[in-house]
Coordinates of C-alpha atoms and ligand atoms in Angstrom, one line a residue:
Chain A
M193 CA 0.0 0.0 0.0
P194 CA 1.6 3.3 -1.0
D195 CA 1.4 6.2 1.4
Q196 CA -1.6 8.5 1.1
H197 CA 0.2 11.1 -0.9
S198 CA 0.9 8.8 -3.9
H199 CA -1.9 6.9 -5.6
P200 CA -1.9 4.2 -8.3
T201 CA -3.8 5.7 -11.2
T202 CA -4.6 4.2 -14.6
L203 CA -5.4 6.4 -17.6
T204 CA -6.0 5.1 -21.0
V205 CA -4.9 7.8 -23.4
N206 CA -5.8 7.6 -27.1
G207 CA -6.3 3.8 -26.7
E208 CA -3.0 3.2 -24.8
R209 CA -3.2 2.2 -21.1
H210 CA -0.8 3.8 -18.7
D211 CA -0.3 2.8 -15.0
L212 CA 1.0 5.7 -13.0
V213 CA 1.6 6.5 -9.3
L214 CA 0.6 10.1 -8.7
D215 CA 0.6 12.7 -6.1
P216 CA -3.1 13.7 -5.8
R217 CA -2.3 17.3 -6.7
V218 CA -1.4 16.3 -10.3
S219 CA -4.1 17.4 -12.8
V220 CA -5.0 15.3 -15.8
L221 CA -3.4 18.0 -17.9
D222 CA 0.0 17.7 -16.1
A223 CA -0.2 13.9 -16.0
L224 CA -0.6 13.9 -19.8
R225 CA 2.0 16.4 -20.6
D226 CA 4.7 16.0 -17.9
R227 CA 4.3 12.3 -16.9
L228 CA 3.3 10.8 -20.2
G229 CA 4.8 13.2 -22.7
V230 CA 1.4 13.6 -24.5
T231 CA 1.8 17.1 -25.9
S232 CA -1.4 17.0 -28.0
V233 CA -3.0 18.9 -25.2
K234 CA -2.0 22.5 -24.2
K235 CA -1.9 24.5 -21.0
G236 CA -3.2 28.0 -21.3
C237 CA -4.5 29.5 -18.1
D238 CA -4.6 26.5 -15.7
H239 CA -7.8 28.0 -14.2
G240 CA -10.5 26.6 -16.4
Q241 CA -11.0 29.8 -18.3
C242 CA -9.5 29.3 -21.8
G243 CA -10.3 25.7 -23.0
A244 CA -6.8 25.0 -24.4
C245 CA -6.5 21.9 -22.2
T246 CA -9.8 20.4 -23.4
V247 CA -9.8 16.6 -23.8
I248 CA -12.6 14.1 -24.0
A249 CA -12.8 11.9 -20.9
D250 CA -15.2 8.9 -21.0
G251 CA -17.1 10.7 -23.8
R252 CA -17.4 14.1 -22.1
R253 CA -15.4 17.2 -22.9
I254 CA -13.6 18.5 -19.8
V255 CA -11.0 21.1 -19.0
S256 CA -8.1 18.8 -18.0
C257 CA -6.5 21.6 -15.8
L258 CA -9.3 21.4 -13.3
A259 CA -9.5 17.6 -13.3
L260 CA -7.4 15.8 -10.7
A261 CA -5.9 12.7 -12.3
V262 CA -6.5 10.6 -9.2
S263 CA -10.2 11.4 -9.5
Y264 CA -10.1 10.2 -13.2
D265 CA -8.5 6.9 -12.3
G266 CA -9.7 4.4 -15.0
A267 CA -10.8 7.0 -17.5
E268 CA -10.5 6.8 -21.2
V269 CA -9.0 10.0 -22.4
T270 CA -8.9 11.3 -26.0
T271 CA -6.7 14.2 -26.9
A272 CA -6.4 15.8 -30.4
A273 CA -3.9 13.2 -31.4
G274 CA -6.5 10.6 -30.7
L275 CA -8.9 12.1 -33.3
G276 CA -6.6 11.5 -36.2
S277 CA -3.0 11.6 -37.3
V278 CA -0.9 13.2 -40.1
G279 CA -2.0 11.4 -43.3
A280 CA -5.2 10.2 -41.6
L281 CA -6.7 13.3 -40.2
G282 CA -10.1 13.2 -38.5
A283 CA -13.0 15.1 -40.1
L284 CA -12.7 18.1 -37.8
Q285 CA -8.9 18.3 -38.2
E286 CA -9.3 18.1 -42.0
A287 CA -12.0 20.9 -41.9
F288 CA -9.7 23.1 -39.7
V289 CA -7.0 22.7 -42.3
D290 CA -9.3 23.3 -45.3
R291 CA -10.8 26.4 -43.7
D292 CA -7.6 27.8 -42.4
A293 CA -9.1 27.8 -38.9
L294 CA -5.9 28.5 -37.0
Q295 CA -3.1 30.9 -36.9
C296 CA -0.5 30.0 -34.2
G297 CA -2.4 26.7 -33.6
Y298 CA -2.0 26.8 -29.8
C299 CA -5.7 26.6 -29.1
T300 CA -6.4 24.1 -31.9
P301 CA -6.0 20.8 -30.0
G302 CA -8.6 22.0 -27.5
Q303 CA -10.8 23.4 -30.2
V304 CA -11.1 20.1 -32.1
C305 CA -11.6 18.0 -28.9
S306 CA -14.3 20.4 -27.7
A307 CA -16.0 20.5 -31.2
E308 CA -16.0 16.7 -31.4
A309 CA -17.8 16.4 -28.1
M310 CA -20.0 19.3 -28.9
L311 CA -21.2 17.6 -32.0
A312 CA -22.1 14.5 -30.0
E313 CA -24.0 16.7 -27.5
A314 CA -25.9 18.3 -30.4
E315 CA -26.7 14.8 -31.8
A316 CA -28.0 13.8 -28.4
G317 CA -30.4 16.8 -28.4
M318 CA -28.8 18.8 -25.7
P319 CA -30.0 22.4 -25.8
S320 CA -27.9 25.5 -25.5
H321 CA -28.2 29.1 -24.3
V322 CA -29.4 30.2 -27.8
T323 CA -32.0 27.4 -28.1
A324 CA -35.2 29.3 -28.8
D325 CA -37.4 27.2 -26.5
V326 CA -35.8 24.6 -24.3
A327 CA -39.2 23.1 -23.4
A328 CA -40.0 22.2 -27.0
L329 CA -37.4 19.4 -26.9
D330 CA -36.6 20.0 -30.6
P331 CA -33.7 18.2 -32.3
V332 CA -30.7 20.5 -32.5
R333 CA -29.9 22.4 -35.7
L334 CA -26.4 23.9 -35.6
S335 CA -26.5 27.5 -36.9
P336 CA -23.4 29.7 -36.7
E337 CA -25.0 31.3 -33.6
E338 CA -25.3 27.8 -32.0
V339 CA -21.7 26.9 -32.8
R340 CA -20.4 30.2 -31.4
E341 CA -22.4 29.7 -28.2
R342 CA -21.5 26.0 -27.7
M343 CA -17.8 26.7 -28.4
S344 CA -17.6 29.8 -26.2
G345 CA -15.4 27.9 -23.7
N346 CA -12.6 27.7 -26.2
L347 CA -10.7 31.0 -26.6
C348 CA -8.5 31.8 -29.5
R349 CA -6.0 34.6 -28.9
C350 CA -5.3 34.8 -32.7
G351 CA -9.0 35.5 -33.3
A352 CA -9.4 32.7 -35.8
Y353 CA -13.1 32.4 -34.7
P354 CA -14.8 33.0 -38.1
N355 CA -12.9 30.2 -39.7
I356 CA -13.3 27.9 -36.7
V357 CA -17.0 28.3 -36.9
D358 CA -17.0 27.6 -40.6
A359 CA -14.9 24.5 -40.1
I360 CA -17.2 23.1 -37.4
L361 CA -20.3 23.8 -39.5
D362 CA -18.8 21.9 -42.4
V363 CA -18.5 18.8 -40.3
A364 CA -21.9 19.5 -38.6
G365 CA -23.4 19.5 -42.2
E366 CA -21.7 16.2 -43.1
R367 CA -23.3 14.7 -40.0
G368 CA -26.7 16.1 -40.7
L369 CA -26.6 18.5 -37.8
A370 CA -26.6 21.8 -39.5
Chain B
M138 CA -0.4 23.8 -3.9
K139 CA -0.3 22.5 -0.3
A140 CA 0.0 18.7 -0.1
F141 CA -3.1 16.7 0.8
A142 CA -4.2 13.1 1.2
Y143 CA -6.8 11.8 -1.1
A144 CA -9.6 9.3 -0.4
R145 CA -12.4 8.0 -2.5
P146 CA -15.0 6.5 -0.2
G147 CA -17.5 4.0 -1.6
S148 CA -20.5 5.2 0.4
I149 CA -21.9 8.2 2.2
A150 CA -21.3 6.5 5.5
E151 CA -17.6 6.0 4.6
A152 CA -17.3 9.6 3.5
L153 CA -18.8 10.8 6.8
E154 CA -16.4 8.6 8.7
L155 CA -13.4 10.1 6.9
A156 CA -14.6 13.6 7.5
G157 CA -15.3 13.0 11.1
D158 CA -17.2 15.7 12.9
G159 CA -14.2 17.9 12.5
D160 CA -13.5 21.2 11.2
D161 CA -14.1 21.6 7.5
T162 CA -10.9 23.4 7.0
Q163 CA -9.1 20.0 7.5
T164 CA -11.1 18.1 5.0
A165 CA -12.8 19.0 1.7
Y166 CA -15.3 17.2 -0.5
L167 CA -14.5 17.0 -4.2
A168 CA -17.2 16.7 -6.9
G169 CA -16.6 18.1 -10.4
G170 CA -13.6 20.0 -9.1
T171 CA -14.3 23.1 -11.3
N172 CA -14.3 25.4 -8.3
L173 CA -12.4 23.5 -5.7
V174 CA -9.3 22.5 -7.8
D175 CA -8.9 26.2 -8.8
H176 CA -9.1 27.1 -5.1
L177 CA -6.5 24.5 -4.2
R178 CA -4.2 25.9 -6.8
L179 CA -4.8 29.5 -5.6
G180 CA -4.2 28.5 -2.0
I181 CA -7.7 29.6 -1.0
A182 CA -8.6 26.0 0.0
R183 CA -6.0 24.2 2.1
P184 CA -7.4 20.9 3.2
D185 CA -5.3 18.1 4.7
T186 CA -7.5 15.5 3.2
L187 CA -9.6 15.6 0.0
I188 CA -12.6 13.3 0.0
D189 CA -13.7 12.5 -3.5
L190 CA -17.5 12.2 -3.7
S191 CA -17.6 12.3 -7.5
R192 CA -18.4 8.6 -8.0
L193 CA -21.0 8.3 -5.3
D194 CA -24.5 7.4 -6.7
F195 CA -26.9 10.0 -5.3
G196 CA -29.4 9.2 -8.0
G197 CA -30.3 10.9 -11.3
V198 CA -33.2 13.2 -12.1
E199 CA -36.3 11.4 -10.7
E200 CA -40.0 12.4 -10.6
T201 CA -41.4 12.6 -7.1
A202 CA -44.8 11.4 -6.1
D203 CA -46.2 14.9 -6.0
G204 CA -45.1 15.8 -9.5
G205 CA -41.8 17.5 -8.6
L206 CA -38.3 16.4 -9.4
R207 CA -35.5 15.0 -7.2
I208 CA -32.0 15.8 -8.6
G209 CA -29.1 13.7 -7.2
A210 CA -26.2 15.8 -6.1
N211 CA -23.8 14.4 -8.6
V212 CA -26.0 15.0 -11.7
R213 CA -23.8 17.1 -13.9
N214 CA -25.0 20.6 -14.9
A215 CA -25.0 19.7 -18.6
D216 CA -27.1 16.5 -18.0
L217 CA -29.6 18.4 -15.8
A218 CA -30.0 21.2 -18.4
A219 CA -30.9 18.6 -21.0
D220 CA -33.3 16.6 -18.9
P221 CA -36.7 16.4 -20.7
A222 CA -38.9 16.6 -17.5
L223 CA -36.9 19.6 -16.2
R224 CA -37.2 21.4 -19.5
R225 CA -40.9 20.9 -19.8
R226 CA -41.9 21.6 -16.2
F227 CA -39.2 24.1 -15.1
P228 CA -37.7 25.5 -18.3
F229 CA -36.0 28.4 -16.5
V230 CA -33.9 26.0 -14.5
S231 CA -32.5 24.6 -17.8
E232 CA -32.1 28.1 -19.2
A233 CA -30.1 29.2 -16.1
L234 CA -27.8 26.2 -16.3
L235 CA -27.2 26.9 -20.0
A236 CA -26.4 30.5 -19.3
G237 CA -23.6 29.5 -16.9
A238 CA -19.9 28.7 -17.6
S239 CA -19.0 26.7 -20.7
G240 CA -19.8 23.4 -22.4
Q241 CA -16.7 21.8 -20.8
L242 CA -17.4 23.2 -17.3
R243 CA -21.1 22.2 -17.4
S244 CA -20.2 18.7 -18.3
M245 CA -17.9 18.5 -15.2
A246 CA -19.8 20.6 -12.6
S247 CA -22.2 18.8 -10.3
T248 CA -25.5 20.0 -8.8
G249 CA -24.2 20.0 -5.3
G250 CA -21.0 21.8 -6.2
N251 CA -22.9 24.5 -8.1
L252 CA -24.8 25.4 -4.9
L253 CA -21.6 25.5 -2.9
Q254 CA -19.5 27.4 -5.5
R255 CA -17.8 30.4 -3.8
T256 CA -18.0 34.1 -4.8
R257 CA -16.0 35.4 -7.7
C258 CA -15.1 38.6 -5.8
V259 CA -11.7 39.4 -7.2
Y260 CA -10.2 40.1 -3.8
F261 CA -11.4 36.7 -2.5
Q262 CA -9.4 35.1 -5.2
D263 CA -6.3 37.2 -4.6
R264 CA -4.4 36.1 -1.5
S265 CA -2.3 39.3 -1.5
T266 CA -5.3 41.4 -0.5
P267 CA -7.4 41.6 2.7
C268 CA -10.7 39.7 2.6
N269 CA -12.9 38.7 5.5
K270 CA -14.4 35.8 3.6
R271 CA -11.0 34.2 3.0
E272 CA -9.4 35.4 6.1
P273 CA -11.8 36.5 8.8
G274 CA -10.9 39.8 10.4
S275 CA -8.5 40.9 7.7
G276 CA -10.9 43.5 6.2
C277 CA -12.9 43.8 3.1
S278 CA -11.0 45.2 0.0
A279 CA -14.1 45.5 -2.1
L280 CA -15.7 48.1 0.1
D281 CA -13.6 50.9 -1.4
G282 CA -12.1 48.9 -4.3
Y283 CA -13.5 47.5 -7.5
G284 CA -17.2 47.4 -6.9
T285 CA -19.0 46.6 -10.2
Y286 CA -20.0 43.2 -9.0
N287 CA -20.8 44.2 -5.4
A288 CA -24.1 43.4 -3.8
L289 CA -27.1 45.8 -3.8
I290 CA -29.1 44.1 -1.2
G291 CA -28.3 42.5 2.2
A292 CA -24.5 43.3 2.3
S293 CA -22.7 44.2 5.5
E294 CA -19.7 46.3 6.4
H295 CA -17.8 42.9 6.5
C296 CA -18.6 41.7 3.0
V297 CA -20.3 43.0 -0.1
A298 CA -19.8 39.9 -2.3
V299 CA -22.5 38.3 -4.4
H300 CA -23.4 34.6 -4.9
P301 CA -22.3 33.7 -8.5
S302 CA -24.5 30.8 -9.4
D303 CA -27.1 31.0 -12.2
L304 CA -28.8 27.7 -11.3
C305 CA -29.5 28.9 -7.7
V306 CA -31.6 31.8 -8.9
P307 CA -34.5 29.8 -10.3
L308 CA -34.1 27.3 -7.4
A309 CA -34.7 30.2 -5.0
A310 CA -37.8 31.1 -7.0
L311 CA -39.0 27.5 -6.7
D312 CA -38.5 27.1 -3.0
A313 CA -36.3 24.1 -3.7
I314 CA -35.3 21.8 -0.9
V315 CA -31.6 20.8 -0.2
H316 CA -31.3 17.3 1.2
V317 CA -28.2 16.7 3.2
T318 CA -26.7 13.9 5.3
G319 CA -24.3 14.6 8.2
P320 CA -22.9 13.0 11.3
G321 CA -26.3 13.8 13.0
G322 CA -28.4 12.2 10.2
E323 CA -30.4 13.6 7.4
R324 CA -32.1 17.0 7.1
A325 CA -34.0 18.9 4.5
I326 CA -33.1 22.6 4.2
P327 CA -35.5 25.1 2.5
F328 CA -33.6 26.9 -0.2
D329 CA -34.1 30.3 1.4
Q330 CA -32.4 29.1 4.5
F331 CA -29.5 27.3 2.7
H332 CA -27.4 30.3 1.7
R333 CA -26.9 33.1 4.2
L334 CA -26.3 36.9 4.3
P335 CA -22.7 37.9 5.3
G336 CA -23.5 39.7 8.6
D337 CA -20.4 39.5 10.7
A338 CA -19.4 36.0 9.5
P339 CA -18.9 36.3 5.8
E340 CA -16.6 33.2 5.9
R341 CA -19.8 31.1 6.1
D342 CA -21.6 31.0 2.7
T343 CA -24.3 28.6 3.8
T344 CA -25.9 27.0 6.8
L345 CA -24.4 23.6 6.0
E346 CA -22.7 22.2 9.1
A347 CA -19.2 20.8 9.1
S348 CA -19.0 17.4 7.3
E349 CA -22.6 17.5 5.9
I350 CA -23.0 16.2 2.4
I351 CA -25.6 17.4 -0.1
T352 CA -27.3 14.3 -1.4
A353 CA -30.1 15.8 -3.5
V354 CA -32.0 19.0 -4.5
E355 CA -35.8 18.6 -4.7
I356 CA -38.1 20.9 -6.7
L357 CA -41.7 20.7 -5.6
A358 CA -44.5 20.6 -8.1
L359 CA -45.6 24.0 -9.5
P360 CA -47.6 23.4 -12.7
W361 CA -47.6 27.0 -13.8
A362 CA -43.8 27.2 -13.7
S363 CA -43.9 25.7 -17.2
R364 CA -44.3 29.4 -18.0
S365 CA -41.0 30.7 -16.8
R366 CA -37.9 32.3 -18.0
Y367 CA -34.3 33.1 -16.9
R368 CA -32.5 36.1 -18.3
K369 CA -28.8 36.9 -17.6
V370 CA -27.2 40.3 -18.3
R371 CA -23.4 40.1 -18.7
D372 CA -20.4 41.9 -20.2
R373 CA -20.1 39.3 -23.0
A374 CA -22.7 37.4 -25.0
S375 CA -21.5 34.1 -23.5
Y376 CA -19.1 32.6 -20.9
A377 CA -19.2 35.4 -18.3
F378 CA -20.7 35.7 -14.8
A379 CA -23.9 37.7 -14.4
L380 CA -24.0 41.4 -13.7
V381 CA -27.6 40.8 -12.9
S382 CA -30.1 38.0 -13.7
V383 CA -33.8 37.5 -13.3
A384 CA -35.7 34.2 -12.9
A385 CA -39.4 34.5 -13.2
A386 CA -42.5 32.2 -13.3
V387 CA -45.9 33.7 -13.6
D388 CA -49.5 32.5 -13.6
V389 CA -52.1 34.7 -15.3
A390 CA -55.9 34.4 -15.7
D391 CA -58.0 37.0 -17.5
G392 CA -55.1 39.4 -17.7
V393 CA -54.5 39.3 -13.9
V394 CA -51.4 37.9 -12.2
T395 CA -52.8 35.2 -10.0
D396 CA -49.4 34.1 -8.8
V397 CA -45.7 34.9 -9.5
R398 CA -42.3 33.7 -8.4
L399 CA -39.4 36.1 -8.9
A400 CA -35.7 35.8 -7.9
L401 CA -32.7 37.9 -8.7
G402 CA -29.0 37.0 -9.3
G403 CA -25.9 39.2 -9.0
V404 CA -27.7 41.2 -6.3
S405 CA -26.9 39.6 -2.9
H406 CA -24.7 37.3 -0.9
K407 CA -27.4 34.7 -1.5
P408 CA -29.7 34.1 -4.5
H409 CA -32.3 36.8 -3.8
R410 CA -35.9 35.9 -3.6
A411 CA -37.9 39.0 -4.5
R412 CA -40.8 38.6 -2.1
A413 CA -41.8 42.3 -1.9
A414 CA -42.2 42.3 -5.7
E415 CA -44.2 39.1 -5.7
D416 CA -46.5 40.5 -3.0
A417 CA -46.9 43.7 -4.9
L418 CA -47.8 41.9 -8.1
R419 CA -50.2 39.2 -7.0
G420 CA -53.7 40.2 -8.0
Q421 CA -52.5 43.1 -10.3
P422 CA -53.1 43.4 -14.0
A423 CA -50.4 41.8 -16.1
T424 CA -49.1 45.2 -17.5
P425 CA -45.6 46.7 -17.8
A426 CA -46.7 49.5 -15.3
A427 CA -47.7 46.9 -12.7
F428 CA -44.4 45.0 -13.3
E429 CA -42.4 48.2 -12.9
A430 CA -44.2 49.1 -9.6
A431 CA -43.5 45.6 -8.3
I432 CA -39.8 45.5 -9.0
D433 CA -39.5 49.1 -7.7
A434 CA -41.1 47.8 -4.4
E435 CA -38.3 45.3 -4.2
L436 CA -35.5 47.7 -5.2
E437 CA -36.4 50.0 -2.3
A438 CA -34.0 47.8 -0.3
A439 CA -31.1 48.4 -2.8
R440 CA -28.1 50.2 -1.4
P441 CA -25.9 50.9 -4.4
G442 CA -22.3 51.9 -4.1
K443 CA -20.0 54.0 -6.3
D444 CA -19.6 51.4 -9.1
N445 CA -22.8 49.4 -9.2
A446 CA -25.7 51.8 -9.2
F447 CA -26.3 50.9 -12.9
K448 CA -27.5 47.5 -11.7
V449 CA -30.7 49.1 -10.3
G450 CA -31.9 50.2 -13.7
Q451 CA -30.7 47.0 -15.2
L452 CA -32.7 44.9 -12.8
R453 CA -35.8 47.1 -13.4
R454 CA -35.6 46.9 -17.2
T455 CA -34.8 43.2 -17.2
T456 CA -37.6 42.2 -14.8
V457 CA -40.2 44.2 -16.7
A458 CA -39.0 42.8 -20.1
V459 CA -39.1 39.2 -18.8
L460 CA -42.5 39.5 -17.2
T461 CA -43.9 41.2 -20.2
E462 CA -42.6 38.5 -22.6
L463 CA -44.0 35.8 -20.3
T464 CA -47.4 37.2 -20.0
Q465 CA -47.9 38.4 -23.6
T466 CA -47.8 34.9 -25.0
E467 CA -50.9 32.6 -25.0
G468 CA -50.6 29.0 -23.8
D469 CA -48.0 27.5 -21.7
R470 CA -44.9 28.7 -23.6
P471 CA -44.1 31.1 -26.4
Ligands
FAD555 C1 -14.2 29.8 -15.9 C2 -15.4 29.5 -15.1 C3 -16.6 30.2 -15.4 C4 -17.8 29.9 -14.7 N1 -18.9 30.5 -15.0 C5 -20.1 30.3 -14.3 C6 -21.3 31.0 -14.6 O1 -21.4 31.8 -15.5 N2 -22.4 30.7 -13.8 C7 -22.3 29.8 -12.8 O2 -23.3 29.6 -12.2 N3 -21.2 29.1 -12.5 C8 -20.1 29.4 -13.2 N4 -18.9 28.7 -12.9 C9 -18.8 27.9 -11.7 C10 -19.3 26.5 -11.8 O3 -20.6 26.5 -12.1 C11 -18.9 25.8 -10.5 O4 -17.5 25.8 -10.4 C12 -19.5 24.4 -10.4 O5 -20.9 24.4 -10.5 C13 -19.0 23.7 -9.1 O6 -19.4 22.4 -9.2 P1 -18.3 21.2 -9.0 O7 -19.1 19.9 -9.0 O8 -17.2 21.4 -10.0 O9 -17.8 21.6 -7.5 P2 -16.4 21.4 -6.8 O10 -15.4 22.3 -7.4 O11 -16.0 19.9 -6.8 O12 -16.8 21.8 -5.4 C14 -17.3 23.1 -5.0 C15 -17.6 23.1 -3.5 O13 -18.7 22.3 -3.2 C16 -18.3 21.3 -2.3 N5 -19.1 20.1 -2.6 C17 -19.3 19.6 -3.9 N6 -20.2 18.6 -3.8 C18 -20.6 18.5 -2.6 C19 -21.6 17.6 -1.9 N7 -22.3 16.7 -2.6 N8 -21.8 17.8 -0.6 C20 -21.1 18.7 0.1 N9 -20.2 19.5 -0.5 C21 -19.9 19.4 -1.8 C22 -16.9 21.2 -2.4 O14 -16.3 20.7 -1.1 C23 -16.4 22.6 -2.7 O15 -16.4 23.3 -1.5 C24 -17.7 29.0 -13.7 C25 -16.5 28.3 -13.4 C26 -15.4 28.6 -14.1 C27 -14.1 27.9 -13.7
SF4_556 S1 -16.6 41.5 -0.6 FE1 -16.5 39.7 0.7 S2 -15.3 38.3 -0.6 FE2 -14.9 40.4 -1.4 S3 -13.1 41.2 -0.4 FE3 -14.9 41.8 0.8 S4 -15.0 40.2 2.4 FE4 -13.8 39.4 0.7
FES557 S1 -5.6 25.6 -19.3 FE1 -7.4 24.6 -18.8 S2 -8.9 26.0 -19.3 FE2 -7.1 27.1 -19.7
FES558 S1 -4.8 29.9 -33.4 FE1 -3.6 31.0 -32.1 S2 -4.8 30.9 -30.2 FE2 -6.1 30.1 -31.7

């Protein structure tokens, strides 16, 4: 039994299982980058405000800077690298390239992970702040306004927003959500 | 970040045993972590032991025998906002959740944690400045400092902070019940008695006792709350805390307000139930003039400071607009 300040923690990252022993202060973000060398997730603010650290954990988008790794023991984590790779890009990655939806690219891994989960939320019928009538339980149609609202947790310091919205709408259209 | 031990109990009983009857500065409960992890990092929360409640099964969103809803404390904000029964019966609760934070944060944040989130007062979050809530007796930097977000109603010379939650505003309007379990057993706390005014003890946000765990929030049946709305006024169109917000449900017959529930956010140390406005409006014609008279009756209690006087007009306009929209439409919902 390890002492109470180090905890055996398993994270499956982009399909690969990792067994770690972690101080409970370590965030999922720091476990990924500093312990596992997974750099396809970025640290911006470390306070939950910018979205650069967004990953998908057990199907939900999270800001990994506010997630303690010990609390996510056993989780399946997907970072941007898990959505596709060079030569075999995922649909959103492809659309970001096609639409020139980045400048420096620092926010992009978080943007694509957030967008992937956001599209799944839309498919599941989850409403948003700009849904006209939440009580109607209508299926979600992603307009530019809907995409901007649903993606507002991902900041882009380069201001690539117009092209980010277009890229996401391309994929939303392919999936019958726009 | 100060070192702490971590435990993940398998039951409420085990969690209570770990917490003891002790002082809640030594242990802290963890749910979604979106407020607490930030505070651990900022050094505002300095527990010796973190007790992780995030995997305890407090139940989902369930219909109660009387037609209300029981919401388990670990139901995530995103899932609650999407719940069909909540959206039909209490649409303004869904709207309030969706007006808060971001997609990522809502998919992490729990119902219990949302109620217990701490103020966003900038001085509370900055350990280099005096703050009675963070360090009792050190003084209040907001009294003469940055005051845009300061309270209008119910503040004290010891603290002028506001409660930041969107969800809690419609819950106050609905007289929700907070179910808790502690070393002394279970209790049910009426929403109005859950959060407190600062008085001379601003370090206490709520009436929760040390070690008590929130297990559920219950909303009692209120059929006419299907006609309800939440409106949030903020500096950005999305992803910002409220300057002010209004949660309203109204029942109208033959052009007369037969009943109304009204609560205001961004106004007080606790989600503010506007009872004076409700009393003034019941039995009155559903007209903008009557709505204005009602909110003015409430705002008599407002004590604006140098930076936040604009919020008085903002609350008046927003309340009148929301009530007008709600009562102009025929049927349950526009
Ligand atoms: C960038 C940012 C923007 C935000 N914007 C908004 C906004 O616009 N509107 C809004 O309303 N909120 C906003 N929030 C706050 C967010 O809603 C809260 O942080 C969240 O609801 C807290 O829930 P949690 O489960 O993550 O709580 P945690 O961080 O895990 O815990 C918060 C507190 O609750 C206690 N706790 C949790 N569960 C229980 C329980 N079952 N029993 C007893 N104690 C418990 C913890 O000990 C801790 O003290 C924002 C947060 C961030 C980081
Ligand atoms: S208003 Fe309250 S939270 Fe803000 S500095 Fe004063 S005491 Fe602290
Ligand atoms: S680094 Fe996590 S939100 Fe900014
Ligand atoms: S592309 Fe530079 S921050 Fe978004």
